[in-house]
XYZ file of N, CA and C in Angstrom:
240
model
N 0.629 -1.457 0.066
C 0.121 0.204 0.079
C 0.688 1.425 0.080
N 0.340 2.148 -0.449
C 0.969 3.606 -0.899
C 0.140 4.886 -0.896
N 0.816 5.805 -0.522
C -0.014 7.069 -0.503
C 0.493 7.420 -2.176
N -0.594 8.305 -3.002
C -0.093 9.056 -3.989
C -0.768 10.065 -4.165
N -0.501 10.880 -5.272
C -1.531 12.071 -5.595
C -2.464 11.778 -7.114
N -3.311 12.083 -7.064
C -4.198 12.282 -8.429
C -4.604 13.335 -8.330
N -4.427 14.475 -8.988
C -4.869 15.948 -9.474
C -4.774 16.427 -8.318
N -3.517 16.360 -7.597
C -3.184 17.088 -6.506
C -4.089 16.260 -4.700
N -4.756 15.429 -5.266
C -5.439 14.851 -4.037
C -4.731 13.623 -3.623
N -4.820 13.329 -1.924
C -4.271 12.186 -1.710
C -5.135 10.881 -2.360
N -4.366 9.991 -2.512
C -5.022 8.736 -2.979
C -4.245 7.446 -2.481
N -4.875 6.216 -2.150
C -4.266 5.165 -1.885
C -4.005 4.462 -3.093
N -2.780 3.867 -3.248
C -2.381 2.950 -4.219
C -2.093 1.719 -3.973
N -2.525 0.520 -4.378
C -2.307 -0.988 -4.101
C -1.850 -1.542 -5.088
N -0.717 -2.504 -5.103
C -0.323 -3.249 -6.312
C -0.445 -4.683 -5.677
N -0.766 -5.589 -6.735
C -0.565 -6.947 -6.537
C -0.080 -7.415 -7.971
N 0.385 -8.993 -7.561
C 0.882 -9.569 -8.646
C -0.049 -11.050 -8.204
N -0.676 -11.748 -9.243
C -1.062 -12.953 -9.248
C -1.980 -13.213 -10.292
N -2.484 -14.445 -9.959
C -3.506 -15.088 -11.049
C -4.944 -14.273 -11.104
N -5.522 -14.080 -12.182
C -6.731 -13.641 -12.210
C -7.826 -14.677 -12.998
N -8.796 -15.036 -12.134
C -9.657 -15.987 -12.956
C -8.792 -17.353 -13.327
N -9.234 -17.672 -14.436
C -8.393 -19.553 -14.645
C -7.184 -18.881 -15.615
N -6.529 -17.733 -15.609
C -5.907 -17.369 -16.481
C -4.364 -18.223 -15.681
N -3.509 -18.569 -16.517
C -2.228 -19.316 -16.019
C -1.119 -18.532 -15.688
N -1.083 -17.175 -16.669
C -0.106 -16.111 -16.347
C -0.511 -15.096 -15.255
N 0.892 -15.008 -14.440
C 0.584 -13.998 -13.482
C 0.544 -12.576 -14.402
N -0.348 -11.824 -13.496
C -1.250 -10.571 -13.694
C -0.532 -9.693 -12.934
N -0.322 -8.294 -13.055
C -0.110 -7.246 -12.361
C -1.358 -6.350 -12.172
N -1.500 -5.950 -11.089
C -2.841 -5.177 -10.753
C -2.682 -3.936 -9.915
N -2.994 -2.823 -10.358
C -3.024 -1.714 -9.762
C -4.137 -1.080 -9.434
N -4.413 -0.652 -8.077
C -5.917 -0.051 -7.690
C -5.353 0.865 -6.803
N -6.218 2.159 -7.426
C -5.988 3.405 -6.843
C -7.486 3.732 -6.291
N -7.564 4.435 -5.279
C -8.988 5.134 -4.793
C -8.531 6.705 -4.245
N -9.471 7.456 -4.396
C -9.523 8.823 -3.788
C -10.775 9.350 -3.569
N -10.916 10.322 -2.893
C -12.142 10.722 -2.544
C -12.273 12.302 -3.135
N -13.135 12.756 -3.635
C -13.405 14.110 -4.058
C -14.738 14.900 -3.320
N -14.996 15.433 -2.353
C -16.200 15.948 -1.569
C -16.725 14.669 -1.330
N -17.919 14.110 -1.550
C -18.365 13.347 -0.856
C -18.563 11.772 -2.138
N -17.952 11.873 -2.859
C -17.728 10.795 -3.981
C -16.457 10.158 -3.929
N -16.218 8.491 -4.034
C -15.049 7.937 -4.064
C -14.573 7.576 -5.378
N -13.537 7.493 -5.705
C -13.073 7.504 -7.190
C -12.368 6.189 -7.343
N -12.441 4.959 -8.044
C -11.458 3.830 -7.961
C -10.911 3.882 -9.548
N -9.978 3.546 -9.555
C -9.122 3.320 -10.776
C -8.355 1.661 -10.877
N -8.776 1.232 -11.765
C -8.177 -0.507 -11.613
C -7.375 -0.403 -13.151
N -6.073 -1.151 -12.829
C -5.365 -1.386 -14.131
C -5.030 -2.710 -13.899
N -4.883 -3.677 -14.609
C -4.444 -4.774 -14.732
C -3.801 -5.331 -15.961
N -2.938 -6.174 -16.049
C -2.036 -6.580 -17.466
C -1.375 -7.730 -17.195
N -1.188 -8.756 -18.443
C -0.327 -9.715 -17.925
C 1.084 -9.577 -17.569
N 1.821 -10.308 -17.045
C 3.138 -10.053 -16.742
C 4.314 -9.723 -17.683
N 4.061 -10.242 -19.204
C 4.971 -9.701 -20.189
C 4.574 -8.493 -20.588
N 3.622 -7.888 -20.473
C 3.391 -6.611 -21.129
C 3.473 -5.428 -20.023
N 3.668 -5.861 -18.486
C 3.174 -4.826 -17.676
C 4.245 -3.621 -18.024
N 5.532 -4.039 -18.127
C 6.641 -2.877 -18.054
C 6.619 -1.918 -19.669
N 6.005 -2.679 -20.485
C 5.859 -1.822 -22.003
C 4.446 -1.011 -21.535
N 3.559 -0.996 -21.143
C 2.521 -0.350 -20.800
C 2.326 0.617 -19.769
N 3.285 0.164 -18.653
C 3.068 1.228 -17.329
C 3.371 2.731 -17.740
N 4.762 3.285 -18.139
C 4.606 4.752 -18.595
C 3.443 4.925 -18.989
N 2.757 4.408 -19.992
C 1.542 5.259 -20.534
C 0.568 5.187 -19.606
N 0.334 4.157 -18.732
C -0.706 4.253 -17.773
C -0.394 5.287 -16.727
N 0.697 5.446 -16.343
C 0.948 6.553 -15.488
C 0.718 7.773 -16.031
N 0.837 8.004 -17.269
C 0.478 9.231 -18.026
C -0.918 9.538 -17.826
N -1.462 8.424 -18.127
C -3.224 8.770 -18.165
C -3.474 9.236 -16.587
N -2.656 8.200 -15.543
C -3.293 8.573 -14.305
C -2.979 10.107 -13.929
N -1.431 10.245 -14.498
C -1.302 11.779 -14.051
C -1.974 12.720 -14.608
N -2.685 12.594 -15.769
C -3.169 13.806 -16.636
C -4.873 13.521 -15.970
N -5.253 12.943 -15.015
C -6.896 12.864 -14.549
C -6.824 14.416 -13.768
N -7.917 15.053 -13.915
C -8.235 16.432 -13.494
C -9.958 15.823 -13.138
N -10.089 16.368 -11.694
C -11.414 16.525 -11.294
C -12.104 17.888 -11.373
N -12.927 18.081 -12.304
C -13.667 19.345 -12.443
C -14.763 19.609 -11.519
N -14.859 20.523 -10.575
C -15.830 20.687 -9.913
C -17.070 21.317 -10.457
N -18.065 20.960 -10.166
C -19.414 21.149 -10.616
C -20.058 21.828 -9.602
N -20.945 22.887 -10.513
C -21.915 23.836 -9.398
C -22.897 22.880 -9.038
N -23.017 23.042 -7.447
C -24.302 22.227 -6.986
C -25.575 22.755 -7.279
N -26.448 21.808 -7.733
C -27.592 22.330 -8.227
C -28.404 23.408 -7.159
N -28.844 24.193 -7.686
C -29.475 25.326 -6.966
C -31.308 24.816 -6.737
N -31.803 24.910 -5.691
C -32.953 24.589 -5.137
C -33.943 25.850 -5.818
N -35.124 25.222 -6.434
C -35.835 26.221 -7.178
C -36.667 26.886 -5.820
N -37.053 28.348 -5.921
C -37.287 28.921 -4.977
C -38.751 28.685 -4.570
N -39.517 27.855 -4.973
C -40.916 27.188 -4.718
C -40.686 26.086 -3.626
N -39.203 25.779 -3.185
C -39.172 24.789 -2.243
C -38.851 25.376 -0.917
């Protein structure tokens, strides 16, 4: 387990290596979770052992590019 940042917000990152389902090959699995206001976001990535190192830099770029955009909260109509 590791702490990391997603869009300058604290996130928990966990990494596992193991077999998924009936697959005979080991797979790498990365799981990230962060909270924005009252909502939790999960990011999951898994890939077979042979291709892990090849695609990991691209996956990290994608994670680094994530931005959470604040939305205006809906206003209550005046008749409520």
